[in-house]
Structure formats: C-alpha cells, structure tokens
mmCIF file of C-alpha atoms in Angstrom:
data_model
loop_
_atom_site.group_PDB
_atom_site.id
_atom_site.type_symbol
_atom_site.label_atom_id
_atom_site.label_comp_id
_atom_site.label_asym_id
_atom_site.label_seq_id
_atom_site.Cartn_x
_atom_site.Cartn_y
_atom_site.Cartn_z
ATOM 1 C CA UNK A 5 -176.610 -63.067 -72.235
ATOM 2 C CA UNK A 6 -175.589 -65.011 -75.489
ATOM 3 C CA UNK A 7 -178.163 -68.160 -76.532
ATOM 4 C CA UNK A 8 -179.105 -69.906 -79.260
ATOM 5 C CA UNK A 9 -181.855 -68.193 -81.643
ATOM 6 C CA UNK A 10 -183.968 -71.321 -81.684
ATOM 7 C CA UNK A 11 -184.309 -71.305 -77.940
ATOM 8 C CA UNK A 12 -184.893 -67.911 -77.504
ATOM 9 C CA UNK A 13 -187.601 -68.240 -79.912
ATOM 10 C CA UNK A 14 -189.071 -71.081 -78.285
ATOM 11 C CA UNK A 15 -188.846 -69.067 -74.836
ATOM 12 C CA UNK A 16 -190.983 -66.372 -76.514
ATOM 13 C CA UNK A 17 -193.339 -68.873 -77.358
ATOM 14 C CA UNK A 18 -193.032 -68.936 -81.328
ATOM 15 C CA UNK A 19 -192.848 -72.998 -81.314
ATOM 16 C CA UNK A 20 -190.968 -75.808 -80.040
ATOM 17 C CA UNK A 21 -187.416 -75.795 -80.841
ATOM 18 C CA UNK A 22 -186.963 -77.764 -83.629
ATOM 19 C CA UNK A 23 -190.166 -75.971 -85.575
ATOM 20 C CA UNK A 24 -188.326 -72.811 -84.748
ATOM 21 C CA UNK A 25 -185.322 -74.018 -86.375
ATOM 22 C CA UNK A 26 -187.401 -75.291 -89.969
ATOM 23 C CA UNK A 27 -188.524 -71.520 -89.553
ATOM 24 C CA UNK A 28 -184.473 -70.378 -89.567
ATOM 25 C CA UNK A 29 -183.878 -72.378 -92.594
ATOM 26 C CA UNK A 30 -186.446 -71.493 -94.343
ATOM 27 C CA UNK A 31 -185.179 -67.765 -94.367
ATOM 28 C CA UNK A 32 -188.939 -66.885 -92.087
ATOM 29 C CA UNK A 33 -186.291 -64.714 -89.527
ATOM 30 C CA UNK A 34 -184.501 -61.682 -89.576
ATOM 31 C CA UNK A 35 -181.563 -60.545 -86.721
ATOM 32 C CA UNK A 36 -180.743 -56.902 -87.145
ATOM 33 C CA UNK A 37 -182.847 -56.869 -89.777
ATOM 34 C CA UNK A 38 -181.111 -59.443 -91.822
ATOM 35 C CA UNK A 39 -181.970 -62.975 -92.529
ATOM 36 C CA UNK A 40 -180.435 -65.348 -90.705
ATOM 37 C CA UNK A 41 -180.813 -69.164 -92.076
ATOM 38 C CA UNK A 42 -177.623 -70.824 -91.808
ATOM 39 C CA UNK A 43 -177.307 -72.847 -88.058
ATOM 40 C CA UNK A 44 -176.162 -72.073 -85.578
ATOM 41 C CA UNK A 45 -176.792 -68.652 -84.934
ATOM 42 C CA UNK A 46 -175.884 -67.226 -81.411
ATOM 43 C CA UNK A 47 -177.885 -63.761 -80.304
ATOM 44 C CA UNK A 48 -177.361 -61.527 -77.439
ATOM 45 C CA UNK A 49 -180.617 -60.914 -75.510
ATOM 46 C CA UNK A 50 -179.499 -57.542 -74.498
ATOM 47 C CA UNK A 51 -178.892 -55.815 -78.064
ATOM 48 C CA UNK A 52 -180.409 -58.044 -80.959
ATOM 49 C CA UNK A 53 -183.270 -57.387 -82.574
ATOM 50 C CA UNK A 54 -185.365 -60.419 -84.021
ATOM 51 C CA UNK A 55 -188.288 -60.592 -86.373
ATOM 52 C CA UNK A 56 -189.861 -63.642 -87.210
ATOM 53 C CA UNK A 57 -192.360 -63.506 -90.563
ATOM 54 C CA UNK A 58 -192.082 -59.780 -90.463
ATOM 55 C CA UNK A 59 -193.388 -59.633 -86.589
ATOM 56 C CA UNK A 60 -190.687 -58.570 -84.002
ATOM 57 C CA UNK A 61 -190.891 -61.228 -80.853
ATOM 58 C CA UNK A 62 -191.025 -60.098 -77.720
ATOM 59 C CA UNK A 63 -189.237 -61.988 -75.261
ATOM 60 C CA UNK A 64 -187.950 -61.109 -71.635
ATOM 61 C CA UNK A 65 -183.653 -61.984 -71.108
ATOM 62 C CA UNK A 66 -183.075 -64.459 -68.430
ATOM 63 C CA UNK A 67 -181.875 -63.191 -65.096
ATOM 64 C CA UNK A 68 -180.258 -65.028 -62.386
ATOM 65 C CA UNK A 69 -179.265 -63.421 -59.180
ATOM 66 C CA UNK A 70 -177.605 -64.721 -56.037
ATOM 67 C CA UNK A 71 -179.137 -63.386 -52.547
ATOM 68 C CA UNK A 72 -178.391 -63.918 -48.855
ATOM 69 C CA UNK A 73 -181.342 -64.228 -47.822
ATOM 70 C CA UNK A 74 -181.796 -63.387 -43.526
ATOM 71 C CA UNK A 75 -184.379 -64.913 -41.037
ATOM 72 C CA UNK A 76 -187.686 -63.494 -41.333
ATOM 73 C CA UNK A 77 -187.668 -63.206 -44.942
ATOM 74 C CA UNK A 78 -189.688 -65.299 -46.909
ATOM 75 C CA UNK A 79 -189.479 -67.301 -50.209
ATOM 76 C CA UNK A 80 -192.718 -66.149 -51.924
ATOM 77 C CA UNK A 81 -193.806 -63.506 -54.015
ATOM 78 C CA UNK A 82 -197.360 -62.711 -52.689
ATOM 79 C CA UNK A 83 -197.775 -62.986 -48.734
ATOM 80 C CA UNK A 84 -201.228 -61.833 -47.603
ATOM 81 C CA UNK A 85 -199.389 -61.529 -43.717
ATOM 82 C CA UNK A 86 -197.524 -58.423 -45.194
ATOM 83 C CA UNK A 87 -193.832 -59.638 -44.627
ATOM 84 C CA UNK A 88 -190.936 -59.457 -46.026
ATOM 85 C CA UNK A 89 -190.413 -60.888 -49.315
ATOM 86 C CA UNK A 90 -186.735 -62.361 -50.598
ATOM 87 C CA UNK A 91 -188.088 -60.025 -53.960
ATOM 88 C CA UNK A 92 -188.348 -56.990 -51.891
ATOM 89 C CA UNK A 93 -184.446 -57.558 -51.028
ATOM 90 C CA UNK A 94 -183.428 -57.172 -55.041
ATOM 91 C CA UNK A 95 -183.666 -53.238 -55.199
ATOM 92 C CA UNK A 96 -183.574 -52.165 -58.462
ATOM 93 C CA UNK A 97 -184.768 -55.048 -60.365
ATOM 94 C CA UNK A 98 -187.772 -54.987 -62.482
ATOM 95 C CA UNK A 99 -187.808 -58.284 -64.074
ATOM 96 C CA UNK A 100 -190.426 -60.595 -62.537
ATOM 97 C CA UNK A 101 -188.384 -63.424 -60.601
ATOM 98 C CA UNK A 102 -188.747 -65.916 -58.087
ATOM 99 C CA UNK A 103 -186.658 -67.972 -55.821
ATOM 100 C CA UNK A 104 -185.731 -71.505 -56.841
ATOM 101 C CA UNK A 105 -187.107 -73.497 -54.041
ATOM 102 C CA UNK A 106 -187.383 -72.084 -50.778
ATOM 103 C CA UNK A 107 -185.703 -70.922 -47.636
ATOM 104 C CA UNK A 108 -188.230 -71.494 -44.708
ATOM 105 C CA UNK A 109 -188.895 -68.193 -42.459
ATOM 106 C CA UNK A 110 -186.949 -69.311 -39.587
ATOM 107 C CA UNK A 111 -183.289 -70.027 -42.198
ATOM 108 C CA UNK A 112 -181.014 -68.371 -43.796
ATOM 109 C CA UNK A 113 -178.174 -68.038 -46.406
ATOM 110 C CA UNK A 114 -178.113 -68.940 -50.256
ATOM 111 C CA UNK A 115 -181.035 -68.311 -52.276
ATOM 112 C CA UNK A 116 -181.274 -68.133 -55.888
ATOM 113 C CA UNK A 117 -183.840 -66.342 -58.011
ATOM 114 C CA UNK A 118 -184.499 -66.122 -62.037
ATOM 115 C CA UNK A 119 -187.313 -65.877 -64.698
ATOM 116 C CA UNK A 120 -185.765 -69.353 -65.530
ATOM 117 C CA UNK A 121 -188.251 -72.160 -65.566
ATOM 118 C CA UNK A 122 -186.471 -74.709 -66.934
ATOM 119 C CA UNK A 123 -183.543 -74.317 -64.898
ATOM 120 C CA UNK A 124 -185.865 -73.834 -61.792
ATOM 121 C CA UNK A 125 -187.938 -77.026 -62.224
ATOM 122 C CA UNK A 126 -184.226 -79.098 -62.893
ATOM 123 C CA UNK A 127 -182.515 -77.200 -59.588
ATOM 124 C CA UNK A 128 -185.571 -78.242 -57.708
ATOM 125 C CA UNK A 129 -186.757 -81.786 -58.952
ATOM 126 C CA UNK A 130 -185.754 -84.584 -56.560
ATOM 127 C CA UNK A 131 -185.234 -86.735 -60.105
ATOM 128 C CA UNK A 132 -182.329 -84.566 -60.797
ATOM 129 C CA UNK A 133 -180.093 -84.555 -57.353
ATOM 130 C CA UNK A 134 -178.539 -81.156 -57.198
ATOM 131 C CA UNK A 135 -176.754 -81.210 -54.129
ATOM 132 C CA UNK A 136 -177.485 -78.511 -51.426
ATOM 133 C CA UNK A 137 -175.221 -78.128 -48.327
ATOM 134 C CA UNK A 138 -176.374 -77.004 -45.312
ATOM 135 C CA UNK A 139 -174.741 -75.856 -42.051
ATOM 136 C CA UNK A 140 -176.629 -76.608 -38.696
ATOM 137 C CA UNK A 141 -176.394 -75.556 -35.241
ATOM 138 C CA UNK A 142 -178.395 -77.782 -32.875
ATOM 139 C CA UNK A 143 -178.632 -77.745 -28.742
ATOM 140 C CA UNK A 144 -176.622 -80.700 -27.119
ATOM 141 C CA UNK A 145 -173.940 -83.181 -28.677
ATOM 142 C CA UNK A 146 -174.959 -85.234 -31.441
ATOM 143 C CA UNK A 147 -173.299 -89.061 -31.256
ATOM 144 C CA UNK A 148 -172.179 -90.989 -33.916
ATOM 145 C CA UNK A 149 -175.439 -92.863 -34.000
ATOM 146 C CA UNK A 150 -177.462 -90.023 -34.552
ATOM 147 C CA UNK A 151 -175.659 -89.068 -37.304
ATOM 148 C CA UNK A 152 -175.436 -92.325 -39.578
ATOM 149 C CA UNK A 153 -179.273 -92.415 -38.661
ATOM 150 C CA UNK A 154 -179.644 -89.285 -40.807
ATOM 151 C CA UNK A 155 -177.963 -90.842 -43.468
ATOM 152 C CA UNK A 156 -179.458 -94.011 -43.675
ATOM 153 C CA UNK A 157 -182.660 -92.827 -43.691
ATOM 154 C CA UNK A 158 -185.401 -91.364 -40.926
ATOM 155 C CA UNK A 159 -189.205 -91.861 -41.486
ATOM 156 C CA UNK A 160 -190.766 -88.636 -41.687
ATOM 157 C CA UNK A 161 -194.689 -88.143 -43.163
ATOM 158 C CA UNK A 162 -193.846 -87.633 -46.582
ATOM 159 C CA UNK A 163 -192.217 -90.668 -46.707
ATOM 160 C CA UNK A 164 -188.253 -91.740 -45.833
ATOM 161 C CA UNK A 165 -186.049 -88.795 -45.576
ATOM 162 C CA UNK A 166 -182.097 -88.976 -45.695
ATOM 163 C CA UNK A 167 -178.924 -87.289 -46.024
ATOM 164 C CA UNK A 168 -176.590 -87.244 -48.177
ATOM 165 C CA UNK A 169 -173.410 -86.817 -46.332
ATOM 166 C CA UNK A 170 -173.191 -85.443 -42.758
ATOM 167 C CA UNK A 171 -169.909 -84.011 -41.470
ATOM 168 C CA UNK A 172 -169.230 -82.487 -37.898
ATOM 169 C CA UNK A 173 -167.772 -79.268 -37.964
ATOM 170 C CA UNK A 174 -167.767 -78.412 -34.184
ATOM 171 C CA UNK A 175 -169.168 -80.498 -31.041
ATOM 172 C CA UNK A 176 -169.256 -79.920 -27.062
ATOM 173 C CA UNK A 177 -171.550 -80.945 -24.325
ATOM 174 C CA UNK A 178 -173.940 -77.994 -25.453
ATOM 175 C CA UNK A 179 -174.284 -77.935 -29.065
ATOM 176 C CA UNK A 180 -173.245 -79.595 -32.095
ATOM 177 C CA UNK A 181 -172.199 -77.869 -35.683
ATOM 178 C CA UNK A 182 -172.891 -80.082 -38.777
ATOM 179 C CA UNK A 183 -172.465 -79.579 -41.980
ATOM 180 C CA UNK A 184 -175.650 -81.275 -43.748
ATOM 181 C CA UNK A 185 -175.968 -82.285 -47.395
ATOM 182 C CA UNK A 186 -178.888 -83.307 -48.990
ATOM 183 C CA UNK A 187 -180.097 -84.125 -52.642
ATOM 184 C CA UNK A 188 -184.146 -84.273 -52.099
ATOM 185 C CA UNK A 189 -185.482 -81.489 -49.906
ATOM 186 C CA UNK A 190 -188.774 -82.193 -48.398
ATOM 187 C CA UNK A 191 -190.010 -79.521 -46.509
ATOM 188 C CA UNK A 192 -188.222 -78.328 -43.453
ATOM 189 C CA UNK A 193 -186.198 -82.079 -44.548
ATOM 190 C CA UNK A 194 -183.284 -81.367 -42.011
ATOM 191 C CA UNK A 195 -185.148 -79.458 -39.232
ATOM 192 C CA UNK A 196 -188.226 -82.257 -38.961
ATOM 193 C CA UNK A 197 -185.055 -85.497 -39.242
ATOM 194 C CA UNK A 198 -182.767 -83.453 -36.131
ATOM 195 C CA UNK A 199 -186.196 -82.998 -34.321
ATOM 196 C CA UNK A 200 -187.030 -86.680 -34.475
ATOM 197 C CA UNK A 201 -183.724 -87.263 -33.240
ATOM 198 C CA UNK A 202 -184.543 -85.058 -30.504
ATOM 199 C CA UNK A 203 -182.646 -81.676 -31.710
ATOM 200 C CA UNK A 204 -183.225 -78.054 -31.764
ATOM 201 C CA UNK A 205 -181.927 -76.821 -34.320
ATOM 202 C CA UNK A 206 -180.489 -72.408 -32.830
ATOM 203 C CA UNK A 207 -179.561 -71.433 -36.690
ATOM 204 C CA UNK A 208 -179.481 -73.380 -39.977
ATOM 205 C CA UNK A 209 -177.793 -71.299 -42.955
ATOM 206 C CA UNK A 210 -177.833 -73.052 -47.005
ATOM 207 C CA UNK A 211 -174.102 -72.249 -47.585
ATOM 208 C CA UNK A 212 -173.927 -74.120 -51.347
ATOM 209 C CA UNK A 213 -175.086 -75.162 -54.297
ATOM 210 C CA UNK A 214 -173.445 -76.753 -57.076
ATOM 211 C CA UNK A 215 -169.828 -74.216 -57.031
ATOM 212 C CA UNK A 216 -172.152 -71.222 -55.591
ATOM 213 C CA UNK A 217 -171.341 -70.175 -52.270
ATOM 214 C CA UNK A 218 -172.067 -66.811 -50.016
ATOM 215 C CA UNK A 219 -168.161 -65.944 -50.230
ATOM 216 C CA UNK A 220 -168.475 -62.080 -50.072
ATOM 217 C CA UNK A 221 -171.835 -61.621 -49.705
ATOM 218 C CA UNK A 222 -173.252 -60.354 -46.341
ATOM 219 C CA UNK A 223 -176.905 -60.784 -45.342
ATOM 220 C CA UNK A 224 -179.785 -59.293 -47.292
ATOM 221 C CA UNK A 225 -177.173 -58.226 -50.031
ATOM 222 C CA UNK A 226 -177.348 -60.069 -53.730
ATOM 223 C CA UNK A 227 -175.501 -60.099 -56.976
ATOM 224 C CA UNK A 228 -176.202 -61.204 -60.761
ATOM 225 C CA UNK A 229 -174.740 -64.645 -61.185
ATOM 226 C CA UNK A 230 -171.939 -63.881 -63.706
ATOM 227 C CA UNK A 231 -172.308 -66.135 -67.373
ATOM 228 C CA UNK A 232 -169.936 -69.324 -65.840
ATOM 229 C CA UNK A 233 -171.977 -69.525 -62.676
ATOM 230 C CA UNK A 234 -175.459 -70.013 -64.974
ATOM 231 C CA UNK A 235 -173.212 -72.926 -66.966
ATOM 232 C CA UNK A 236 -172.077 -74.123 -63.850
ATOM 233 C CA UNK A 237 -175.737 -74.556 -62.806
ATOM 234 C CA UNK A 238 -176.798 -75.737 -65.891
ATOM 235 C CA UNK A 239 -174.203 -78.852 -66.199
ATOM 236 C CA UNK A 240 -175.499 -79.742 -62.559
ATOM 237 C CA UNK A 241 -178.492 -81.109 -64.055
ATOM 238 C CA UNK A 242 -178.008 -82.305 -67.914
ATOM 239 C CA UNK A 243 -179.473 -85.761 -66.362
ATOM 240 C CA UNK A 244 -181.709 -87.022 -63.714
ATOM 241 C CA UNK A 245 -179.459 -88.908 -60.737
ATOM 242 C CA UNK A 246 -178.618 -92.335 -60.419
ATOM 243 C CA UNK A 247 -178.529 -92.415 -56.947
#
C-alpha cells in the first residue's frame, strides 16, 4: 500500500501531519536509510524502512478486506456468549481489524473490516451519507403507501427514521422483495420501520456500498479490497452530505 510519509507518520503517532512534515524538511527522517526532505514523498508500507531522529517508527499497514458475512455471525470482536465472530471468518489474518459498522445477528451479506479509523468513523457517521443498499424479503405485499411512508420518514425511538430510495424488486400476495437504501443507519433502521408498518422481514442481505458489491463472493468467504476499491471508498466521503 503506497501513502504519503507524513500520514504514515502521523498514523504511527509521531505528530500531527503538518508537524510531521516541518520534521521532513528539516532533514529529521531517513527512508531506506536516506534522508528524505524534499515533498512529496510516497512510501510503500510493505517494504520501506523509516527512521525518524535516528529511531525507526513502528507502524502497522492498513488492511481492508471484503467479507460475506452469514446469519449467526456477529459484528464484534469480543462476545462473552461464545459465538461466532465476523473476525473468526478471516483465516489467516493477523492484523487486528474490525468491521465498519455492523451486520445484526439475524442479516447477512457485505461487511467490511480494516485497522482504518479514519475511514471507519467517515463510512459510519450519519454526517457523511455513504449510501448502503439493502435487499429485503418481507411476508405479504407491500402497497404503494407503505413504501413512500418509508421514505418520507417513520417515527422510530431514536428519533425519525427514513429511506433513501425504495425500489420493488418482486411482489405477490405472499411476500414482497425491496431493494432498500439508506444513508443513516440506526440500529436494526430497516427491520424496526417494515415492523411498524406491520412486516416481517424472512431475510435481509447488505448487497452495496459505494461501487462494492458481493459479485463473486459466496457466504462466509472474503477478499482484500484491491488499491481502487480503498480510493473508491475514500472519495465516498471527502465531505459531510448535504442532504
């Protein structure tokens, strides 16, 4: 993974970014054993070696992986119950991660998880409106009602709650399939809205965010997110929503 020096010295917790950079210019760091003090300087977290006033820095490469995570697994990293963890589904990787925002026991589908805090805290701040789609599959026909309902707006106890787009992918007397998208996420947001509507919800599966998608990836499998797909996720958020 190629970054900036100053921000990989910042993530190592040398000083904010722009102190780390006075530090580059005033010849205080060495890449590969040379000093580096001419901006900008790009290092690879997998190879370079960095010293900073004679004292390498120690800092851990960011990882981002892309899991489907099944029902029954669950978005935390210490569960006293014993269960199955979405961590205990990435064999082979040591790096300490956690998922971006959660899957509830009962879903399933797209799950991300990274050391990345700053991209974490943008993907999951309401102020920043990173669009997560959602497919649904509730008992008994939803009406046209229902659904603009969902959109406008449905009281819930953390305040209003609403979608932002609804689309029906499939609909019979039994059961409806909808395609939900939403740019807040309270917790359990879509199955507490369908249930004050009167819905059951049989499966609900997070299918995208931003360009991600589960293309090609079955259940309980996961993949590194390649370089693009970490830009891609990173442009989704460069400022806070206007909506």
């Amino acid at each position: 993974m190629i970054e900036r020096l100053q921000k990989v010295m910042a993530q190592a917790g040398i000083a904010s970014r722009r102190s780390c950079e006075e530090m580059i210019l005033q010849g205080l760091v060495k890449v590969n054993g040379k000093i580096r003090d001419k901006l900008p300087i790009m290092v690879d977290l997998r190879h370079d070696k960095i010293e900073v006033a004679g004292r390498r820095i120690k800092y851990q490469p960011k990882e981002y992986y892309l899991l489907n995570k099944p029902k029954k697994v669950v978005c935390t990293n210490y569960d006293p119950a014993g269960r199955t963890r979405a961590i205990d589904l990435l064999v082979g990787v040591k790096s300490r991660v956690y998922p971006v925002g959660r899957l509830d026991a009962d879903s399933q589908g797209l799950l991300i998880l990274t050391n990345d805090g700053e991209l974490t805290n943008r993907l999951t701040h309401p102020r920043y409106g990173v669009i997560k789609t959602y497919v649904a599959q509730i008992i008994n026909r939803i009406n046209g009602a229902d659904i603009e309902r969902m959109k406008k707006g449905i009281y819930l106890d953390q305040g209003w709650a609403k979608c932002e787009r609804v689309k029906v992918l499939q609909r019979s007397p039994r059961q409806s399939l909808l395609e939900i998208s939403l740019r807040e996420g309270q917790n359990r947001q879509i199955r507490r809205m369908l249930a004050r509507l009167g819905f059951s919800i049989r499966q609900l599966t997070r299918v995208r965010i931003g360009k991600l998608t589960l293309r090609g990836l079955g259940p309980g499998r996961f993949r590194p997110l390649t370089e693009a797909e970490v830009r891609s996720l990173q442009k989704l958020n460069e400022s806070p929503s206007k909506t």
